[in-house]
XYZ file of C-alpha atoms in Angstrom:
526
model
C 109.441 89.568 80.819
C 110.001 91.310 77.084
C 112.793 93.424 77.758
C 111.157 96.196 75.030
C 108.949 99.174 76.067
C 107.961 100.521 73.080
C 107.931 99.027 69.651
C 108.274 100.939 66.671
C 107.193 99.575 63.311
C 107.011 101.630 59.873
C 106.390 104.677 61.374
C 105.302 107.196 58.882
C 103.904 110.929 59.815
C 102.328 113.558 57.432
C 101.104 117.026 57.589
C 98.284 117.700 55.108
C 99.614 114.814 52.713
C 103.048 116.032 52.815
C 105.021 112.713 54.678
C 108.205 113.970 57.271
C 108.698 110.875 59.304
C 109.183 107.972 56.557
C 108.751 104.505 58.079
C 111.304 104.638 61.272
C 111.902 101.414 63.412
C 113.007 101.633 66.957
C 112.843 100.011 70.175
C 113.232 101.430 73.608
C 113.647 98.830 76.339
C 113.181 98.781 79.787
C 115.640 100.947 82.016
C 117.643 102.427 79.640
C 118.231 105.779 77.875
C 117.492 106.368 74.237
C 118.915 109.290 72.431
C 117.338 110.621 69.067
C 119.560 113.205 67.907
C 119.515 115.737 64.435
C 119.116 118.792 63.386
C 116.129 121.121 63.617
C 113.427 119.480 61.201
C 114.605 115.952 61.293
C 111.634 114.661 62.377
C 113.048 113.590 66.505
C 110.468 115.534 68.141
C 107.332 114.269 65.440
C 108.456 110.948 66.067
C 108.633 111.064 70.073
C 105.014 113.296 70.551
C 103.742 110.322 67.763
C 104.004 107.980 70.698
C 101.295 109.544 72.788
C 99.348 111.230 70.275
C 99.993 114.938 70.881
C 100.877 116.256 67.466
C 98.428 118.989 66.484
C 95.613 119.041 64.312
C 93.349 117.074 62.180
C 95.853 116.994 59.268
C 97.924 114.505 60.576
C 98.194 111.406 59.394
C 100.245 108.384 61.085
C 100.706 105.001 59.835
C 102.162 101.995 61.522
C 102.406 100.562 64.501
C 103.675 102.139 68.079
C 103.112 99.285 70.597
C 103.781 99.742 74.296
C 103.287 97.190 76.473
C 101.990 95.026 73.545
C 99.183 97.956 73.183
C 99.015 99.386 69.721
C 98.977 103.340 70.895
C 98.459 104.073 66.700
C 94.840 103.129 67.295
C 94.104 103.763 70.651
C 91.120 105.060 72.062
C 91.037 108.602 73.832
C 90.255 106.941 77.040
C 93.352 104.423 76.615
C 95.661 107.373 75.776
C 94.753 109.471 78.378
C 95.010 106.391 81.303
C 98.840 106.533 79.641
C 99.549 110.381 79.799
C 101.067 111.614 82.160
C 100.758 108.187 84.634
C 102.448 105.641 82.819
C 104.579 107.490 79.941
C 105.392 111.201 80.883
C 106.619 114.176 78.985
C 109.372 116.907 79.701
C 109.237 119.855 77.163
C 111.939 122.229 75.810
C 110.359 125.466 76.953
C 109.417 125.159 80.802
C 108.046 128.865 80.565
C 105.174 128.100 78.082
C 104.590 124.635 79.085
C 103.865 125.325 82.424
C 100.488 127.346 82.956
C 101.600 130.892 83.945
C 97.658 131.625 85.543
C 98.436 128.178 88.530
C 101.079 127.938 91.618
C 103.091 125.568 91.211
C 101.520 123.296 93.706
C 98.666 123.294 91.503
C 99.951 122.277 88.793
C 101.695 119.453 90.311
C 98.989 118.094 92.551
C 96.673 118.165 89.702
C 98.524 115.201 87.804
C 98.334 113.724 91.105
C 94.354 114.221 91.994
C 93.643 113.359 88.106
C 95.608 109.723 87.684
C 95.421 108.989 91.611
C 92.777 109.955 92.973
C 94.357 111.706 95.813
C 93.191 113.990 98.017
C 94.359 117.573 98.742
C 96.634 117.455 101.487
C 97.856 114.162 100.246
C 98.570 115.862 96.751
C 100.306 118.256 98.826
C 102.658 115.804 100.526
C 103.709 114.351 97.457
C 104.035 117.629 95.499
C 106.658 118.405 98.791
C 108.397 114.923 98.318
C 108.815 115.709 94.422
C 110.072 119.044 94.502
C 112.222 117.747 97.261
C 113.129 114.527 95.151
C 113.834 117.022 92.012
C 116.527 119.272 93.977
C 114.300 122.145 94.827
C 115.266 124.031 97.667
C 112.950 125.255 100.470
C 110.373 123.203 98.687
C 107.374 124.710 101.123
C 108.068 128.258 99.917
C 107.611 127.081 96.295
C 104.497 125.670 96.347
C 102.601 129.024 96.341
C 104.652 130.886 93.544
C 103.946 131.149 89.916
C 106.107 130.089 86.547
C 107.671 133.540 86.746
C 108.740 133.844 89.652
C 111.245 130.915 89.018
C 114.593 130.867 87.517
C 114.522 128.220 83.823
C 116.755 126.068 85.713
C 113.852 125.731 88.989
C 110.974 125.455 86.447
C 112.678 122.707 84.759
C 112.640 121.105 87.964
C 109.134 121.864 88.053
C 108.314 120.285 84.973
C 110.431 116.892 85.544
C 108.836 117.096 88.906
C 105.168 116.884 87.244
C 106.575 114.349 84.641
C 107.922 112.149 87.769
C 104.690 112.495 89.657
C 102.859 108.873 88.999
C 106.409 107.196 88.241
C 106.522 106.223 84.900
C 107.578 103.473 83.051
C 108.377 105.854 80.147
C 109.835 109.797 80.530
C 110.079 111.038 77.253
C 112.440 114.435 77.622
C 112.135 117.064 74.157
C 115.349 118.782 74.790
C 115.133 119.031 78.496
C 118.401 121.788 78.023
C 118.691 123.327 75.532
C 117.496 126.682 77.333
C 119.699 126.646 80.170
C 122.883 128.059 81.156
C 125.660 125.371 81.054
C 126.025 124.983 85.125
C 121.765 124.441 84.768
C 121.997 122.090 82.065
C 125.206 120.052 84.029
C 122.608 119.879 87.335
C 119.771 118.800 85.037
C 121.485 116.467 83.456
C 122.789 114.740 86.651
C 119.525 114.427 88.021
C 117.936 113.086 84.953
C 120.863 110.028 85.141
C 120.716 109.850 89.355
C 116.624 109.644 88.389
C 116.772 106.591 85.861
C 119.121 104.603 88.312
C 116.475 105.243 91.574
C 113.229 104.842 89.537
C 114.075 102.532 86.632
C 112.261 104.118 84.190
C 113.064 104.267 80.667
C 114.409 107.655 78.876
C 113.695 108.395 75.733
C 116.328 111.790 75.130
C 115.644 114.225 72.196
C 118.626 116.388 71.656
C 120.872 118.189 68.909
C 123.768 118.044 71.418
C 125.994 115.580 71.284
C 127.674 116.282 74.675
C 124.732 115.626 76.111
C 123.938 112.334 74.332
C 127.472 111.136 75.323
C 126.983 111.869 78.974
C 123.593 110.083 79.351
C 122.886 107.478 76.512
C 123.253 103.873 76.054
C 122.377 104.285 72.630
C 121.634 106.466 69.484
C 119.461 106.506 66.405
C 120.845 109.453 64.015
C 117.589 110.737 62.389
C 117.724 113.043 59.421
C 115.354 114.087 56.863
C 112.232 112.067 59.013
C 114.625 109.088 58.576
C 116.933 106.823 60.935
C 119.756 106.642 59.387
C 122.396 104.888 61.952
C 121.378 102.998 65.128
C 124.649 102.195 67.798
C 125.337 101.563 70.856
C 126.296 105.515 72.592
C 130.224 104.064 72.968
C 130.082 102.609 69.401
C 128.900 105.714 67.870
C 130.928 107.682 69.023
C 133.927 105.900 68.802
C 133.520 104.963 65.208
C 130.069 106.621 63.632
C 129.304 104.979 60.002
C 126.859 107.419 58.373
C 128.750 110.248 57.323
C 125.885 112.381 58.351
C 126.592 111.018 61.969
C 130.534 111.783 61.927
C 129.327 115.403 60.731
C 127.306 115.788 63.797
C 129.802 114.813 66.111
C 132.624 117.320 64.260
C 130.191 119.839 64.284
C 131.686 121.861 67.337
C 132.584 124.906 66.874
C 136.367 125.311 66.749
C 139.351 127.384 65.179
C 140.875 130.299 66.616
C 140.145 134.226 66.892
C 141.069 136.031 63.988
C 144.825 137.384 63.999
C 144.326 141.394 65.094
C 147.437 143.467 64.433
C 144.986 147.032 65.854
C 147.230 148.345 68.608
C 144.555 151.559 69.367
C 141.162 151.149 71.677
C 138.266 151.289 70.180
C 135.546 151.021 73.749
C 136.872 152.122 77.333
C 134.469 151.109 79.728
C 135.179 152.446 83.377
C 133.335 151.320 86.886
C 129.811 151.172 84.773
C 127.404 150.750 86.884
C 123.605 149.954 85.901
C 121.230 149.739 89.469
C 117.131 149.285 89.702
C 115.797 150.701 92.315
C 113.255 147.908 94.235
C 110.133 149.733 95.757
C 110.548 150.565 98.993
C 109.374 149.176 102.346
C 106.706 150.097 104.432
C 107.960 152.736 106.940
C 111.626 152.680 106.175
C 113.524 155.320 104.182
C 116.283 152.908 102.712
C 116.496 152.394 99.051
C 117.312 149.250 97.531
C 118.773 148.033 94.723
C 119.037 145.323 92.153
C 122.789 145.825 90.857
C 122.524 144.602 87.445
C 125.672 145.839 86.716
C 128.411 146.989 89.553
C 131.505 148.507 88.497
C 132.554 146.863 85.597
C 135.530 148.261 83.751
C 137.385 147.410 80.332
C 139.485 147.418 77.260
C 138.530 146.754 74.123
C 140.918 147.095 71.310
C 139.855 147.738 67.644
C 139.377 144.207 65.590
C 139.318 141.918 68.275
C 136.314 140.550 70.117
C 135.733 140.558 73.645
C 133.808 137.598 75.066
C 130.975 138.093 78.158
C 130.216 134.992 79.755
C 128.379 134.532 82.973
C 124.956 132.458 83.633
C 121.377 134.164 82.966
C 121.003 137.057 85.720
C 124.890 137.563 85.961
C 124.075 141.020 84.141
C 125.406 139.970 80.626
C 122.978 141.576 78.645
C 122.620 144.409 81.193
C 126.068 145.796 80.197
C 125.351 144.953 76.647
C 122.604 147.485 76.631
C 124.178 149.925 78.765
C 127.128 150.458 76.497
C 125.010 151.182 73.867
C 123.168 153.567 76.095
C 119.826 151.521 75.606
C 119.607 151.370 79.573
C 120.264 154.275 81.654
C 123.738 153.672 83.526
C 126.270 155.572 85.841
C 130.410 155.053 84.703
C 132.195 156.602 81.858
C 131.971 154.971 78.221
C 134.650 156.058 75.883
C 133.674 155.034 72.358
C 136.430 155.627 69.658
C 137.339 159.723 70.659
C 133.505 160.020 72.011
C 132.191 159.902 75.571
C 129.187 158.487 75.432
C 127.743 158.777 79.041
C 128.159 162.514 78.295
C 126.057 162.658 75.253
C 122.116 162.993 74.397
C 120.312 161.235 72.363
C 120.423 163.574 69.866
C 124.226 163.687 69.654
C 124.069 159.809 69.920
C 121.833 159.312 66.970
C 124.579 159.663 64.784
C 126.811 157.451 66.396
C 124.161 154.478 66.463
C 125.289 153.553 62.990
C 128.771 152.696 64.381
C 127.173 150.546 66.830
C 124.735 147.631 65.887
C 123.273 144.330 67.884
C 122.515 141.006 66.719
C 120.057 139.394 68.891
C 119.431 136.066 70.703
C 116.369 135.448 69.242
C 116.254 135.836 64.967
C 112.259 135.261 64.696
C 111.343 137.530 67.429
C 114.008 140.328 66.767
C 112.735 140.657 62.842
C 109.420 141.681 61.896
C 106.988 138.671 60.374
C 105.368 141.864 58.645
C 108.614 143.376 56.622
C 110.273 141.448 53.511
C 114.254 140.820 53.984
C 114.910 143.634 51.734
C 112.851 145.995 54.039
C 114.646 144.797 57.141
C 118.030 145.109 55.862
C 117.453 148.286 54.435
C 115.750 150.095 57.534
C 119.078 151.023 58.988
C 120.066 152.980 55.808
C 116.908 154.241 55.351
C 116.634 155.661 58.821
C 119.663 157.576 58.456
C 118.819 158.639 55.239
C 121.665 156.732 53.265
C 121.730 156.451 49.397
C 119.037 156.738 46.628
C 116.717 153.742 46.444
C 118.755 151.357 43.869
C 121.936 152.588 45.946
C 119.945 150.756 48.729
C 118.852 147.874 47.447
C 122.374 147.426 45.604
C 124.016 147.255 49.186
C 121.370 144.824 49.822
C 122.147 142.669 47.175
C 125.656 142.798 48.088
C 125.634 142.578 51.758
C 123.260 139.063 51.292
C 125.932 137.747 49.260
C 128.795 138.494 52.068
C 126.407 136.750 54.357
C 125.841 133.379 51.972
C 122.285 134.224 51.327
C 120.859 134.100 47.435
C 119.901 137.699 46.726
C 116.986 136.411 44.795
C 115.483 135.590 48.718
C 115.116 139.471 49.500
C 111.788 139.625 48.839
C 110.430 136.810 51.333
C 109.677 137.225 54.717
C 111.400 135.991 57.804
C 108.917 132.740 58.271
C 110.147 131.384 55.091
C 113.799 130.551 56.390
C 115.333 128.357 58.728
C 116.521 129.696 62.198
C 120.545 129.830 60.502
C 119.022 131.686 57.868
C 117.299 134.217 59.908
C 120.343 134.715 62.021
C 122.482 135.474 58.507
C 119.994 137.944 58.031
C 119.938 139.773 61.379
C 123.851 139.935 60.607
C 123.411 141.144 57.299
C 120.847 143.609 58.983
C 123.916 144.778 61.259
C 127.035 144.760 58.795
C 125.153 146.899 56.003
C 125.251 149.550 58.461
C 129.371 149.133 57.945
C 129.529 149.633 61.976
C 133.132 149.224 63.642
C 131.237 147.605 66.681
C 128.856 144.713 67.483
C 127.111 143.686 70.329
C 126.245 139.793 69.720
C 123.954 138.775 72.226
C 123.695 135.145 72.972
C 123.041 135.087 68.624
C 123.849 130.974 68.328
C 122.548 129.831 71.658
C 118.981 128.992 69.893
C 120.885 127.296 66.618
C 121.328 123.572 66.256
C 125.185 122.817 66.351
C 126.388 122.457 62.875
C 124.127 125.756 62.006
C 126.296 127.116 65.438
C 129.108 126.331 63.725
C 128.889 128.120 60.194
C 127.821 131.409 61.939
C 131.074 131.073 64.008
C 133.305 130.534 61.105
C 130.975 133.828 58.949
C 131.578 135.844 62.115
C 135.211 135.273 61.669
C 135.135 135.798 58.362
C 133.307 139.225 58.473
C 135.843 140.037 61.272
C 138.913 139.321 59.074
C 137.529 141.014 56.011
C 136.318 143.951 57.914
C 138.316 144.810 60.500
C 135.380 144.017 62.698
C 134.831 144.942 66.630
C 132.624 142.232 68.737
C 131.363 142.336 72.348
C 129.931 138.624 72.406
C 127.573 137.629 75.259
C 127.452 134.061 75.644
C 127.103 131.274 77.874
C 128.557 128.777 75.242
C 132.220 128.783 76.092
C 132.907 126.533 72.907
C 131.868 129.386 71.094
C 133.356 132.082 72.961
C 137.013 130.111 72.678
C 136.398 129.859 68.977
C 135.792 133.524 68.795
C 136.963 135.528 71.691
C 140.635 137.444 72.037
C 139.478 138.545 75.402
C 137.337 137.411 78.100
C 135.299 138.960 80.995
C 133.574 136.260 83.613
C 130.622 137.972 85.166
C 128.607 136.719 88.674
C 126.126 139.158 89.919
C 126.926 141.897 88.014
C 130.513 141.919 89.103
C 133.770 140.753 86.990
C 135.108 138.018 88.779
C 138.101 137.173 86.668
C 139.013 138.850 82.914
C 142.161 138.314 80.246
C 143.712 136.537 77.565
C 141.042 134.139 76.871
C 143.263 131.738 76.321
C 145.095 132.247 79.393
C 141.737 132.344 80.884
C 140.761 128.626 79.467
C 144.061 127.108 80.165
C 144.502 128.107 83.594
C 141.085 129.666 85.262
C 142.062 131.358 88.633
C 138.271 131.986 90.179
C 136.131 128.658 91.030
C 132.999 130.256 89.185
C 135.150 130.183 85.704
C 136.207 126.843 86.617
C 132.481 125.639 87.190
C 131.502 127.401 84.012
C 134.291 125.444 81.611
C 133.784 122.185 83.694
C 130.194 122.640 82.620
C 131.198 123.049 79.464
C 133.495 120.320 78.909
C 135.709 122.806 77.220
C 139.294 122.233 76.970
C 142.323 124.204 75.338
């Protein structure tokens, strides 16, 4: 038997005449794992969703050949393609949340792959929906079936989705950054599964990722795409061990590293004492008890002027939770001393003034600036808000504050859509540091960048910090970043601190087995 899967030929893929794949060659064979790695816009995910047909539109155009099986899927019929989908070459996508259907339980969802390619009946549907979820590591797989998308953490709906993907055992599982949007202990159990998977089935993997940690973990071999173009093909151990295209060796140095910036401030700038920030869950039927959800539970603090204090902790440890709450965005209980003010003592009123002290960058760059306000108009809201400087004393710091930030000025009159995600970041800094705050609140702000991009907003954040004098609170799951950044650490777990110090001391020697599962997770060493 032909040891090859799927045969790729002169692959070339345009958008309304404009070519971004530009004839590719590739083989996958039978039982092993494939990675295609790049950056954002290399063309990884065209060229995998190319393979069954699923890019959007009538504007595409695809030339070539894609054979599986012999089959030439380029000019297959509907009928042909959708006998493959789903039953014979399966799909895991990056977002779980908007790729499953938010309206269906998750039994329903599963059993329909099942009912459409098999032919099965309900309860039989059922019984292998309960041996999937079971196969996929879901817990107390009976009292899943009947919930909903939301009702799931991203690490159980990723489960979900693999569990779909694995329902009529394909030759083929094609997996579009499977973690990019989970917390590092999520991503580790994802990834083992994926590998314990290929072994028991013997399917083939085709892996899409920007992470080369990942890759190295998983893959047999590579193809480095950049640009909509292959440009190095190895073996996994090969590439690693001596990559030839120097846009390969940039990928693989492209972790962020360095050290905290040197802080000689001696005074505190935040005091944070037993915060606590508690929802109260509706109560039962005939009881008088009140429960909680403790978001936050008693966390207290130091953070001295200049240096940056790293939060780390897993989605739902209450990260962002004290984020917000220090900034008295959330209502909390626990004293907040903020330079010689105490802010749980103060109303909004009195705050208002203070808020220019205190800014955020966000997780998300396209969904935290607005599609409807040119870059000049977002920058310049802060000042204009607090009624700071004429107009040409506004759009002078503008100017100046793009240029501190590595952005052409000449951009400040385009609108968000028109930059890459690194870009948009830069300006949601830029948004912050024209404000000239002595504290920000980073939240999660490189977890949604492709490495290398990661890796220049590290080395600006420094930068700004050195230049500045500049205060962070950094909320992360990404300890590489937090030990390129961070002075200080906090580990969070249910709202509690479970261990905090030197992060240094912290990385070298972790005392409490959740920080240890976090930097094992990680593969981060000092």
């Amino acid at each position: 038997m032909n040891d090859t899967l799927i045969e790729i030929r002169d692959l070339r893929v345009g958008f309304a005449g404009r070519e971004v794949v530009h004839g590719i060659n590739l083989d996958i064979n039978r039982g092993e794992c494939l990675a295609l790695v790049g950056e954002s816009g290399s063309g990884k995910s065209v060229t995998a969703h190319s393979i069954l047909r699923l890019l959007p539109g009538k504007s595409v155009e695809t030339q070539g050949s894609i054979r599986y099986n012999g089959t030439d899927l380029v000019n297959a019929s509907d009928s042909q393609l959708r006998s493959l989908r789903g039953n014979r070459i399966a799909m895991i996508f990056q977002e779980p949340m908007t790729s499953l259907n938010p309206l269906h339980t998750v039994e329903k969802q599963i059993s329909e792959v099942l009912i459409t390619h098999k032919g099965l009946k309900k309860r039989a549907a059922r019984e292998r929906t309960l041996e999937l979820l079971t196969l996929v590591g879901i817990r107390d797989p009976h009292k899943r079936l009947n919930a909903y998308p939301h009702q799931l953490s991203g690490g159980q709906r990723q489960r979900v989705m693999i569990a779909m993907a694995l329902a009529n055992e394909p030759e083929l599982l094609i997996a579009d950054e499977p973690t990019t949007a989970l917390d590092v202990t999520v991503q580790q159990k994802i990834l083992e599964l994926l590998i314990d998977l290929q072994q028991r089935l013997g399917m083939s993997l085709l892996l899409i990722s920007h992470d080369l940690n990942l890759v190295r973990k998983i893959a047999q071999r590579v193809c480095v795409m950049r640009g909509g173009e292959i440009v190095e093909q190895a073996t996994c151990e090969a590439l690693f061990r001596a990559p030839q295209h120097p846009y390969s060796r940039m990928l693989i140095e492209a972790e962020p590293s360095g050290s905290p910036v040197p802080c000689d401030y001696r005074h505190n700038l935040l005091e944070v004492d037993n915060l606590k920030v508690w929802f109260p869950l509706p109560k039962p039927l005939f009881s008088r008890e009140r429960h909680y959800v403790k978001a936050v539970d008693g966390v207290s603090f130091e953070l001295k002027k200049g240096k940056t204090l790293g939060i780390v902790g897993e989605s739902g440890s209450g990260k962002s939770t004290l984020g917000q709450a220090i900034l008295r965005l959330v209502e909390s209980e626990g004293d907040i001393r903020f330079g010689n003010k105490q802010l749980n003592l103060l109303n909004q009123d009195l705050l208002r003034p203070l808020r220019r002290q205190m800014q955020v960058v966000f997780q998300d760059p396209f969904g935290s600036l607005s599609p409807r306000m040119s870059v000049q108009q977002i920058i310049s809201e802060g000042l204009l808000a607090h009624d700071i400087g004429t107009e040409q004393e506004r759009e002078a710091a503008v100017i100046r504050v793009l240029q501190e930030v590595g952005l052409d000025p000449e951009s400040r009159h385009r609108y968000p859509h028109e930059f890459s995600g690194g870009q948009r970041q830069r300006i949601s800094i830029a948004r912050a540091l024209i404000m000239e705050p002595a504290l920000i609140l980073l939240d999660e702000p490189t977890s949604a960048l492709d490495r290398t991009v990661q890796k220049q907003v590290v080395d600006l954040l420094r930068d700004l910090q050195a230049r500045h004098g500049l205060t962070y609170l950094f909320i992360s799951h990404d300890l590489a970043v937090v030990h390129a950044l961070a002075h200080d650490m906090i580990v969070i777990k249910d709202g509690k601190v479970v261990e905090q110090g030197d992060a240094q001391t912290l990385f070298d020697n972790p005392q409490h087995p959740y920080t240890r599962e976090l930097l094992q997770a990680s593969s981060v060493t000092a």
